[in-house]
Tab-separated table of C-alpha atoms in Angstrom:
chain	number	residue	atom	x	y	z
V	1	MET	CA	54.213	29.297	21.684
V	2	LYS	CA	53.036	27.145	18.747
V	3	LYS	CA	52.467	24.206	21.110
V	4	ILE	CA	50.372	26.354	23.446
V	5	LEU	CA	48.195	27.618	20.579
V	6	THR	CA	47.758	24.072	19.331
V	7	LEU	CA	46.594	22.886	22.770
V	8	LEU	CA	44.197	25.817	23.014
V	9	ALA	CA	42.746	25.024	19.605
V	10	LEU	CA	42.221	21.374	20.540
V	11	THR	CA	40.565	22.400	23.804
V	12	ILE	CA	38.015	24.802	22.282
V	13	SER	CA	37.138	22.456	19.415
V	14	SER	CA	35.142	20.227	21.803
V	15	SER	CA	32.663	23.002	22.592
V	16	MET	CA	30.204	24.726	20.187
V	17	ASN	CA	30.683	28.010	22.006
V	18	ALA	CA	34.277	27.805	23.136
V	19	GLN	CA	35.852	31.053	24.284
V	20	ILE	CA	39.361	32.302	24.975
V	21	THR	CA	39.120	34.934	27.649
V	22	THR	CA	41.211	38.025	27.124
V	23	ASN	CA	40.498	41.695	27.701
V	24	GLY	CA	37.318	42.832	25.948
V	25	THR	CA	36.886	39.850	23.648
V	26	ASP	CA	33.573	38.572	22.286
V	27	ASN	CA	33.197	35.268	20.457
V	28	SER	CA	29.471	34.815	20.302
V	29	GLY	CA	29.585	32.844	17.056
V	30	ALA	CA	29.510	29.065	17.040
V	31	ASN	CA	33.042	27.647	17.126
V	32	ALA	CA	34.335	31.233	16.963
V	33	THR	CA	37.706	32.357	18.280
V	34	ALA	CA	38.568	35.807	19.630
V	35	MET	CA	42.051	36.560	20.890
V	36	GLY	CA	43.759	39.785	21.871
V	37	TYR	CA	42.286	43.080	23.059
V	38	ASN	CA	38.739	44.230	22.280
V	39	THR	CA	38.281	41.623	19.560
V	40	SER	CA	34.925	40.272	18.374
V	41	ALA	CA	34.172	37.013	16.558
V	42	SER	CA	30.386	36.943	16.175
V	43	GLY	CA	30.214	34.906	12.986
V	44	ASP	CA	30.066	31.141	13.138
V	45	PHE	CA	33.519	29.570	12.733
V	46	SER	CA	35.030	33.083	12.651
V	47	THR	CA	38.372	34.211	14.038
V	48	ALA	CA	39.367	37.624	15.408
V	49	MET	CA	42.883	38.177	16.652
V	50	GLY	CA	44.876	41.253	17.607
V	51	TYR	CA	43.627	44.692	18.625
V	52	ASN	CA	40.084	46.006	17.951
V	53	THR	CA	39.450	43.357	15.292
V	54	THR	CA	35.980	42.196	14.248
V	55	ALA	CA	34.967	38.996	12.429
V	56	ASN	CA	31.201	39.055	11.833
V	57	GLY	CA	30.854	36.834	8.770
V	58	ILE	CA	30.646	33.073	8.693
V	59	SER	CA	34.187	31.654	8.666
V	60	ALA	CA	35.483	35.227	8.572
V	61	THR	CA	39.010	36.046	9.727
V	62	ALA	CA	40.275	39.358	11.119
V	63	PHE	CA	43.928	39.737	12.113
V	64	GLY	CA	45.907	42.786	13.169
V	65	ASP	CA	44.865	46.252	14.317
V	66	SER	CA	41.315	47.573	13.827
V	67	THR	CA	40.514	45.140	11.020
V	68	ILE	CA	36.960	44.139	10.100
V	69	ALA	CA	35.797	40.996	8.286
V	70	TYR	CA	32.046	41.424	7.673
V	71	GLY	CA	31.611	39.186	4.664
V	72	HIS	CA	31.124	35.468	4.904
V	73	TRP	CA	34.412	33.608	4.327
V	74	SER	CA	36.206	36.975	4.218
V	75	THR	CA	39.696	37.843	5.469
V	76	ALA	CA	40.975	41.175	6.821
V	77	MET	CA	44.615	41.476	7.819
V	78	GLY	CA	46.875	44.383	8.735
V	79	GLY	CA	45.775	47.770	10.016
V	80	SER	CA	42.302	49.306	9.571
V	81	THR	CA	41.411	46.976	6.702
V	82	GLN	CA	37.856	45.892	5.847
V	83	ALA	CA	36.698	42.757	4.051
V	84	ASN	CA	32.980	43.394	3.580
V	85	GLY	CA	32.146	41.222	0.605
V	86	GLN	CA	31.722	37.480	0.610
V	87	TYR	CA	34.980	35.625	-0.098
V	88	SER	CA	36.751	39.001	-0.010
V	89	THR	CA	40.300	39.672	1.190
V	90	ALA	CA	41.744	42.922	2.544
V	91	ILE	CA	45.425	43.022	3.443
V	92	GLY	CA	47.638	45.961	4.380
V	93	ALA	CA	46.654	49.365	5.728
V	94	ASN	CA	43.290	51.108	5.238
V	95	SER	CA	42.368	48.722	2.428
V	96	ILE	CA	38.720	47.870	1.726
V	97	ALA	CA	37.398	44.819	-0.136
V	98	SER	CA	33.640	45.340	-0.385
V	99	GLY	CA	32.883	43.406	-3.545
V	100	SER	CA	32.161	39.700	-3.507
V	101	SER	CA	35.315	37.661	-4.187
V	102	SER	CA	37.300	40.916	-4.225
V	103	THR	CA	40.878	41.505	-3.067
V	104	ALA	CA	42.394	44.727	-1.720
V	105	MET	CA	46.082	44.697	-0.885
V	106	GLY	CA	48.489	47.468	0.077
V	107	ALA	CA	47.694	50.896	1.487
V	108	ASP	CA	44.440	52.827	0.931
V	109	THR	CA	43.281	50.408	-1.761
V	110	GLU	CA	39.634	49.609	-2.479
V	111	ALA	CA	38.109	46.707	-4.405
V	112	SER	CA	34.356	47.227	-4.648
V	113	GLY	CA	33.585	45.360	-7.847
V	114	PHE	CA	32.688	41.689	-7.992
V	115	ASN	CA	35.847	39.592	-8.371
V	116	SER	CA	37.903	42.804	-8.493
V	117	THR	CA	41.490	43.324	-7.313
V	118	ALA	CA	43.152	46.506	-6.040
V	119	MET	CA	46.846	46.403	-5.189
V	120	GLY	CA	49.472	48.978	-4.270
V	121	PHE	CA	48.814	52.475	-2.950
V	122	ASP	CA	45.556	54.412	-3.313
V	123	THR	CA	44.226	52.147	-6.059
V	124	GLU	CA	40.553	51.484	-6.795
V	125	ALA	CA	38.936	48.576	-8.639
V	126	SER	CA	35.181	49.144	-8.881
V	127	GLY	CA	34.424	47.331	-12.116
V	128	GLN	CA	33.448	43.688	-12.203
V	129	SER	CA	36.539	41.478	-12.621
V	130	SER	CA	38.678	44.626	-12.760
V	131	LEU	CA	42.320	45.040	-11.711
V	132	ALA	CA	43.970	48.199	-10.379
V	133	ALA	CA	47.612	47.958	-9.361
V	134	GLY	CA	50.379	50.438	-8.700
V	135	GLU	CA	49.833	53.946	-7.372
V	136	HIS	CA	46.693	56.103	-7.730
V	137	THR	CA	45.254	53.807	-10.415
V	138	THR	CA	41.532	53.309	-11.101
V	139	ALA	CA	39.806	50.415	-12.889
V	140	SER	CA	36.074	51.144	-13.020
V	141	GLY	CA	35.081	49.425	-16.239
V	142	LEU	CA	33.884	45.855	-16.635
V	143	VAL	CA	36.934	43.552	-16.937
V	144	SER	CA	39.204	46.620	-16.985
V	145	THR	CA	42.887	46.824	-16.030
V	146	ALA	CA	44.821	49.841	-14.724
V	147	LEU	CA	48.511	49.444	-13.942
V	148	GLY	CA	51.219	51.976	-13.107
V	149	VAL	CA	50.781	55.490	-11.724
V	150	PHE	CA	47.621	57.610	-12.191
V	151	SER	CA	46.353	55.225	-14.871
V	152	ILE	CA	42.574	55.069	-15.400
V	153	ALA	CA	40.620	52.288	-17.138
V	154	SER	CA	36.947	53.257	-17.123
V	155	GLY	CA	35.810	51.674	-20.364
V	156	GLU	CA	34.524	48.119	-20.436
V	157	PHE	CA	37.321	45.651	-21.295
V	158	SER	CA	39.771	48.580	-21.313
V	159	THR	CA	43.448	48.564	-20.317
V	160	ALA	CA	45.608	51.445	-19.059
V	161	ILE	CA	49.276	50.777	-18.357
V	162	GLY	CA	51.979	53.318	-17.571
V	163	PHE	CA	52.441	56.714	-15.983
V	164	GLY	CA	49.872	59.506	-15.947
V	165	ARG	CA	49.057	62.734	-14.153
V	166	PRO	CA	46.284	63.641	-11.698
V	167	GLU	CA	44.784	66.114	-14.176
V	168	GLU	CA	45.018	66.914	-17.871
V	169	GLY	CA	47.000	69.988	-18.850
V	170	VAL	CA	49.388	71.651	-21.258
V	171	PHE	CA	53.180	71.700	-21.154
V	172	PRO	CA	54.955	75.106	-21.316
V	173	SER	CA	55.705	74.290	-24.961
V	174	GLY	CA	51.975	74.267	-25.678
V	175	THR	CA	51.590	70.527	-26.209
V	176	PRO	CA	48.860	68.767	-24.207
V	177	TYR	CA	49.228	65.860	-21.800
V	178	TYR	CA	46.658	63.479	-20.365
V	179	LYS	CA	45.964	61.329	-17.298
V	180	ASN	CA	46.795	58.024	-19.042
V	181	GLU	CA	43.157	57.036	-19.477
V	182	ALA	CA	41.396	54.247	-21.349
V	183	LEU	CA	37.786	55.444	-21.523
V	184	GLY	CA	36.361	53.634	-24.526
V	185	TRP	CA	35.036	50.091	-24.770
V	186	GLY	CA	37.969	47.752	-25.302
V	187	SER	CA	40.352	50.723	-25.430
V	188	TYR	CA	44.033	50.539	-24.561
V	189	VAL	CA	46.727	52.978	-23.400
V	190	PHE	CA	50.333	52.081	-22.773
V	191	GLY	CA	53.102	54.493	-21.834
V	192	ASN	CA	52.980	58.001	-20.409
V	193	ARG	CA	50.034	60.426	-20.272
V	194	ASN	CA	48.025	58.848	-23.099
V	195	LYS	CA	44.265	58.937	-23.628
V	196	SER	CA	41.931	56.636	-25.562
V	197	THR	CA	38.296	57.723	-25.644
V	198	GLY	CA	37.065	55.835	-28.684
V	199	ASP	CA	35.827	52.260	-28.527
V	200	LYS	CA	38.557	49.761	-29.488
V	201	SER	CA	41.090	52.599	-29.674
V	202	PHE	CA	44.822	52.362	-28.892
V	203	SER	CA	47.325	54.942	-27.617
V	204	ILE	CA	50.920	53.814	-27.199
V	205	GLY	CA	53.870	56.039	-26.318
V	206	SER	CA	53.670	59.491	-24.741
V	207	ASP	CA	50.964	62.183	-24.792
V	208	ASN	CA	48.917	60.522	-27.546
V	209	LEU	CA	45.154	60.867	-28.031
V	210	SER	CA	42.865	58.348	-29.772
V	211	GLN	CA	39.321	59.679	-30.054
V	212	GLY	CA	37.667	57.841	-32.920
V	213	VAL	CA	36.360	54.286	-33.013
V	214	GLY	CA	39.119	51.793	-33.746
V	215	THR	CA	41.814	54.488	-33.835
V	216	PHE	CA	45.529	53.923	-33.305
V	217	SER	CA	48.050	56.525	-32.045
V	218	VAL	CA	51.667	55.482	-31.580
V	219	GLY	CA	54.682	57.646	-30.804
V	220	GLU	CA	54.592	61.070	-29.192
V	221	ASN	CA	51.963	63.824	-29.299
V	222	ASN	CA	49.904	62.133	-32.018
V	223	ILE	CA	46.128	62.478	-32.408
V	224	SER	CA	43.682	60.100	-34.117
V	225	THR	CA	40.185	61.570	-34.363
V	226	GLY	CA	38.743	59.922	-37.453
V	227	ASP	CA	37.134	56.511	-37.019
V	228	TYR	CA	39.527	53.658	-37.871
V	229	SER	CA	42.360	56.128	-38.469
V	230	MET	CA	46.032	55.840	-37.494
V	231	ALA	CA	48.609	58.457	-36.463
V	232	LEU	CA	52.198	57.327	-36.012
V	233	GLY	CA	55.361	59.288	-35.324
V	234	LEU	CA	55.663	62.769	-33.820
V	235	PHE	CA	52.939	65.458	-33.780
V	236	SER	CA	51.036	63.639	-36.519
V	237	GLU	CA	47.249	63.742	-36.795
V	238	SER	CA	44.709	61.563	-38.604
V	239	ILE	CA	41.444	63.490	-38.856
V	240	GLY	CA	39.649	61.778	-41.708
V	241	ASN	CA	37.864	58.482	-41.243
V	242	ALA	CA	40.088	55.537	-42.256
V	243	SER	CA	43.012	57.952	-42.719
V	244	PHE	CA	46.694	57.323	-41.976
V	245	ALA	CA	49.329	59.876	-40.896
V	246	PHE	CA	52.910	58.760	-40.453
V	247	GLY	CA	55.984	60.870	-39.780
V	248	ASN	CA	56.723	64.266	-38.237
V	249	ASN	CA	53.864	66.789	-38.337
V	250	ALA	CA	51.994	64.717	-40.902
V	251	TYR	CA	48.265	65.490	-41.256
V	252	ALA	CA	45.738	63.182	-42.920
V	253	ASP	CA	42.549	65.223	-42.778
V	254	GLY	CA	40.635	63.675	-45.671
V	255	PHE	CA	38.552	60.510	-45.804
V	256	ASN	CA	40.603	57.364	-46.528
V	257	THR	CA	43.764	59.424	-47.115
V	258	THR	CA	47.430	58.806	-46.293
V	259	ALA	CA	50.086	61.378	-45.368
V	260	ILE	CA	53.690	60.227	-44.994
V	261	GLY	CA	56.811	62.250	-44.246
V	262	THR	CA	57.615	65.582	-42.650
V	263	ALA	CA	55.422	68.684	-42.398
V	264	ASN	CA	52.786	67.688	-44.914
V	265	THR	CA	49.013	67.545	-45.094
V	266	ILE	CA	46.482	65.951	-47.408
V	267	ASP	CA	44.191	68.862	-48.199
V	268	GLU	CA	42.937	71.741	-46.085
V	269	ASN	CA	39.507	71.474	-47.736
V	270	ALA	CA	39.239	67.678	-47.687
V	271	SER	CA	36.143	66.096	-46.153
V	272	PRO	CA	36.847	63.785	-43.195
V	273	ASP	CA	33.969	61.414	-43.986
V	274	ALA	CA	33.554	61.473	-47.785
V	275	TRP	CA	36.067	61.226	-50.630
V	276	SER	CA	36.280	63.179	-53.857
V	277	VAL	CA	38.158	62.280	-57.042
V	278	ASN	CA	39.695	65.746	-56.902
V	279	ASN	CA	41.171	65.247	-53.413
V	280	ARG	CA	44.591	63.842	-52.674
V	281	LEU	CA	44.701	60.184	-51.689
V	282	LEU	CA	48.387	59.927	-50.750
V	283	VAL	CA	51.022	62.542	-49.990
V	284	VAL	CA	54.675	61.849	-49.280
V	285	GLY	CA	56.169	65.068	-47.931
V	286	ASN	CA	59.639	66.413	-47.288
V	287	GLY	CA	58.795	69.819	-45.844
V	288	GLN	CA	59.655	71.376	-42.511
V	289	TYR	CA	58.096	73.117	-39.527
V	290	ASN	CA	58.868	76.829	-39.168
V	291	GLU	CA	59.400	77.540	-35.474
V	292	GLU	CA	59.127	81.329	-35.884
V	293	THR	CA	55.794	81.349	-37.703
V	294	GLN	CA	54.660	78.045	-36.161
V	295	THR	CA	53.435	76.898	-39.556
V	296	LEU	CA	54.142	73.954	-41.829
V	297	GLU	CA	56.248	74.743	-44.874
V	298	ARG	CA	54.955	71.980	-47.058
V	299	SER	CA	56.918	70.450	-49.917
V	300	ASP	CA	55.160	67.532	-51.583
V	301	ALA	CA	57.592	64.933	-52.880
V	302	PHE	CA	54.931	62.598	-54.257
V	303	THR	CA	51.154	62.941	-54.562
V	304	ILE	CA	48.408	60.591	-55.742
V	305	MET	CA	44.886	61.874	-56.334
V	306	PHE	CA	41.721	59.827	-55.844
V	307	ASN	CA	41.174	59.931	-59.612
V	308	GLY	CA	44.511	58.178	-60.146
V	309	ASP	CA	46.586	61.210	-61.138
V	310	ALA	CA	50.080	61.217	-59.638
V	311	THR	CA	52.688	63.974	-59.309
V	312	LEU	CA	56.376	63.450	-58.582
V	313	ALA	CA	58.360	66.526	-57.568
V	314	GLY	CA	61.747	65.060	-58.479
V	315	ASN	CA	63.080	62.590	-61.026
V	316	LEU	CA	61.950	58.985	-61.385
V	317	SER	CA	64.787	56.513	-61.882
V	318	VAL	CA	64.208	52.898	-62.898
V	319	ASN	CA	66.731	50.081	-62.606
V	320	SER	CA	68.144	49.416	-66.090
V	321	ASP	CA	71.569	47.933	-65.469
V	322	ALA	CA	72.712	45.353	-68.029
V	323	LYS	CA	73.767	43.172	-65.100
V	324	LEU	CA	70.099	42.702	-64.270
V	325	LYS	CA	69.019	41.715	-67.779
V	326	SER	CA	69.276	38.690	-70.065
V	327	ASN	CA	68.368	37.899	-73.687
V	328	ILE	CA	69.136	41.480	-74.737
V	329	ILE	CA	68.083	41.951	-78.389
V	330	SER	CA	67.749	45.148	-80.414
V	331	LEU	CA	64.192	46.121	-81.322
V	332	GLY	CA	65.319	46.890	-84.836
V	333	SER	CA	62.799	48.588	-87.099
V	334	THR	CA	59.792	50.010	-85.225
V	335	LEU	CA	58.717	52.912	-87.442
V	336	ALA	CA	56.045	50.977	-89.287
V	337	LYS	CA	54.418	49.897	-86.045
V	338	VAL	CA	54.676	53.384	-84.536
V	339	LEU	CA	52.822	54.739	-87.562
V	340	MET	CA	49.978	52.380	-86.651
V	341	LEU	CA	49.441	54.307	-83.416
V	342	ASP	CA	47.194	57.313	-83.165
V	343	GLY	CA	47.166	59.784	-80.283
V	344	LYS	CA	43.755	60.441	-78.821
V	345	SER	CA	42.022	63.007	-76.635
V	346	TYR	CA	39.443	61.659	-74.223
V	347	SER	CA	37.687	61.955	-70.829
V	348	MET	CA	37.508	59.316	-68.111
V	349	LYS	CA	34.021	57.917	-67.493
V	350	ASN	CA	34.402	58.183	-63.709
V	351	ASP	CA	35.485	61.835	-63.861
V	352	PRO	CA	32.504	64.049	-62.970
V	353	LYS	CA	34.281	67.064	-64.456
V	354	LYS	CA	34.980	65.218	-67.729
V	355	SER	CA	38.453	66.732	-67.924
V	356	VAL	CA	40.079	66.341	-71.346
V	357	LYS	CA	43.184	64.157	-71.392
V	358	ILE	CA	45.652	63.187	-74.128
V	359	GLY	CA	47.060	59.704	-74.520
V	360	LEU	CA	46.730	56.362	-76.256
V	361	VAL	CA	44.225	53.526	-76.168
V	362	ALA	CA	45.549	50.240	-74.802
V	363	GLN	CA	43.795	48.171	-77.464
V	364	ASP	CA	45.541	50.160	-80.237
V	365	ILE	CA	48.968	49.691	-78.675
V	366	GLU	CA	48.282	46.008	-78.104
V	367	GLN	CA	47.977	45.424	-81.859
V	368	ALA	CA	51.434	46.866	-82.500
V	369	PHE	CA	53.291	46.229	-79.225
V	370	PRO	CA	51.491	43.617	-77.093
V	371	GLU	CA	54.482	43.566	-74.701
V	372	LEU	CA	53.511	47.057	-73.492
V	373	VAL	CA	49.962	46.112	-72.470
V	374	SER	CA	48.904	44.260	-69.322
V	375	ALA	CA	45.469	43.421	-67.942
V	376	TYR	CA	44.052	43.037	-64.435
V	377	ASN	CA	40.410	42.308	-63.633
V	378	GLY	CA	39.510	42.981	-67.237
V	379	ILE	CA	41.130	46.444	-67.327
V	380	LYS	CA	44.083	46.985	-69.670
V	381	SER	CA	47.029	49.206	-68.765
V	382	VAL	CA	49.886	50.615	-70.854
V	383	ASN	CA	53.577	50.758	-70.002
V	384	TYR	CA	54.172	54.249	-71.380
V	385	GLN	CA	57.810	54.113	-70.322
V	386	GLY	CA	58.264	51.133	-72.619
V	387	LEU	CA	57.315	53.340	-75.561
V	388	ILE	CA	60.556	55.321	-75.176
V	389	PRO	CA	62.881	52.707	-76.756
V	390	VAL	CA	60.235	52.067	-79.417
V	391	LEU	CA	60.199	55.758	-80.333
V	392	ILE	CA	64.015	55.940	-80.196
V	393	ASN	CA	64.341	53.183	-82.791
V	394	ALA	CA	61.610	54.742	-84.903
V	395	VAL	CA	63.440	58.092	-84.855
V	396	LYS	CA	66.719	56.394	-85.775
V	397	GLU	CA	65.003	54.568	-88.615
V	398	GLN	CA	63.427	57.757	-89.857
V	399	ASP	CA	66.767	59.515	-89.539
V	400	ASP	CA	68.353	56.905	-91.820
V	401	ILE	CA	65.603	57.504	-94.359
V	402	ILE	CA	66.102	61.260	-94.191
V	403	LYS	CA	69.881	60.902	-94.595
V	404	LYS	CA	69.435	58.725	-97.673
V	405	GLN	CA	66.958	61.219	-99.086
V	406	ASP	CA	69.389	64.047	-98.369
V	407	GLU	CA	72.152	62.176	-100.203
V	408	ARG	CA	69.866	61.539	-103.167
V	409	LEU	CA	68.735	65.149	-103.190
V	410	ALA	CA	72.347	66.334	-103.127
V	411	LYS	CA	73.183	64.166	-106.154
V	412	LEU	CA	70.150	65.448	-108.036
V	413	GLU	CA	71.161	69.023	-107.291
V	414	GLN	CA	74.645	68.299	-108.697
V	415	VAL	CA	73.150	66.848	-111.888
V	416	ILE	CA	70.865	69.856	-112.311
V	417	ALA	CA	73.777	72.200	-111.705
V	418	LYS	CA	75.853	70.550	-114.481
V	419	MET	CA	72.922	70.704	-116.860
V	420	ASN	CA	72.652	74.444	-116.321
V	421	GLU	CA	76.334	75.125	-117.047
């Protein structure tokens, strides 16, 4: 058979309008070839072979059953495929490649964008240089990529990979799910039923939503709505701009705030786009979620306010093992230096409420105990914990003085008693 086809090809090459006569064929194009039943090769240097195939474009090729190659230098192969764009390729069943330099492969695929590719089953690549592969995937954005099942990449330079659903909805448990969509510019979804609507947003895992610009949701059922916010873990939500929620049911609803742990939230009254010195900057929680009341039973383990105040719910332990230390020397007498210190009341300059605080001044402590003072960027800080051993030695020293005074007083009382006898 190959020898026969070779001889036929050599024979028709000598004529500008060579023709192979079969039932219902038409090869009106120059150097065109039509073979099979009801085939048409009207484009110059085109080839139509099979059943009901049409090659209209220059150097177009149509093979199979009911295939059409309209575009110049296009190729249509399989059953009911169409290659309409220049340099386009359609292979499979009911696939359409209408964009220039596009490729549609599989069943019911369509590549309409320039240099686009649609592969698999019922996939669509309409964006320029887009790629849709898998099953029921859509890549409509410029340079977008949709892979998997029911994944949608409509944002420019977006990527959607994984498994989605035809429509958004809510599980019987009340938690939402999504189509697995990347809608924002440069957005990305990877996993199952995720959604990224914000530009440069990321959703990775299952049933996550990233709405703000530059947001990041990773895990399961997390939501990032504030711009440049992050929500990681399970059922966590970052509402405030530049906020971070990490854990189980962690909520960071204030601007530039961080919530870490279980069943905790920054502040119900916090502003999502402006910070206040009276709001909480960081919360580490150890609470729980009450299934009956469907509420968070918050228990803050550690809290830092924007004004620098910190609250620790438990005890703070510091490594103090002798095995970790060297050059251990007793402080000796510290009472005289302690007496140099003077407690002060004051207000912080950056505190709009001018709340009254009690403490020491670093410069005063530095004169007596320079080891307890450190400086960074011109601001001096005090190691208040280091004052404890100083005060212990001062108390011991004062106790020795009191004991000696008690002994002297006792002797004086004995002398006075003898004088009164």
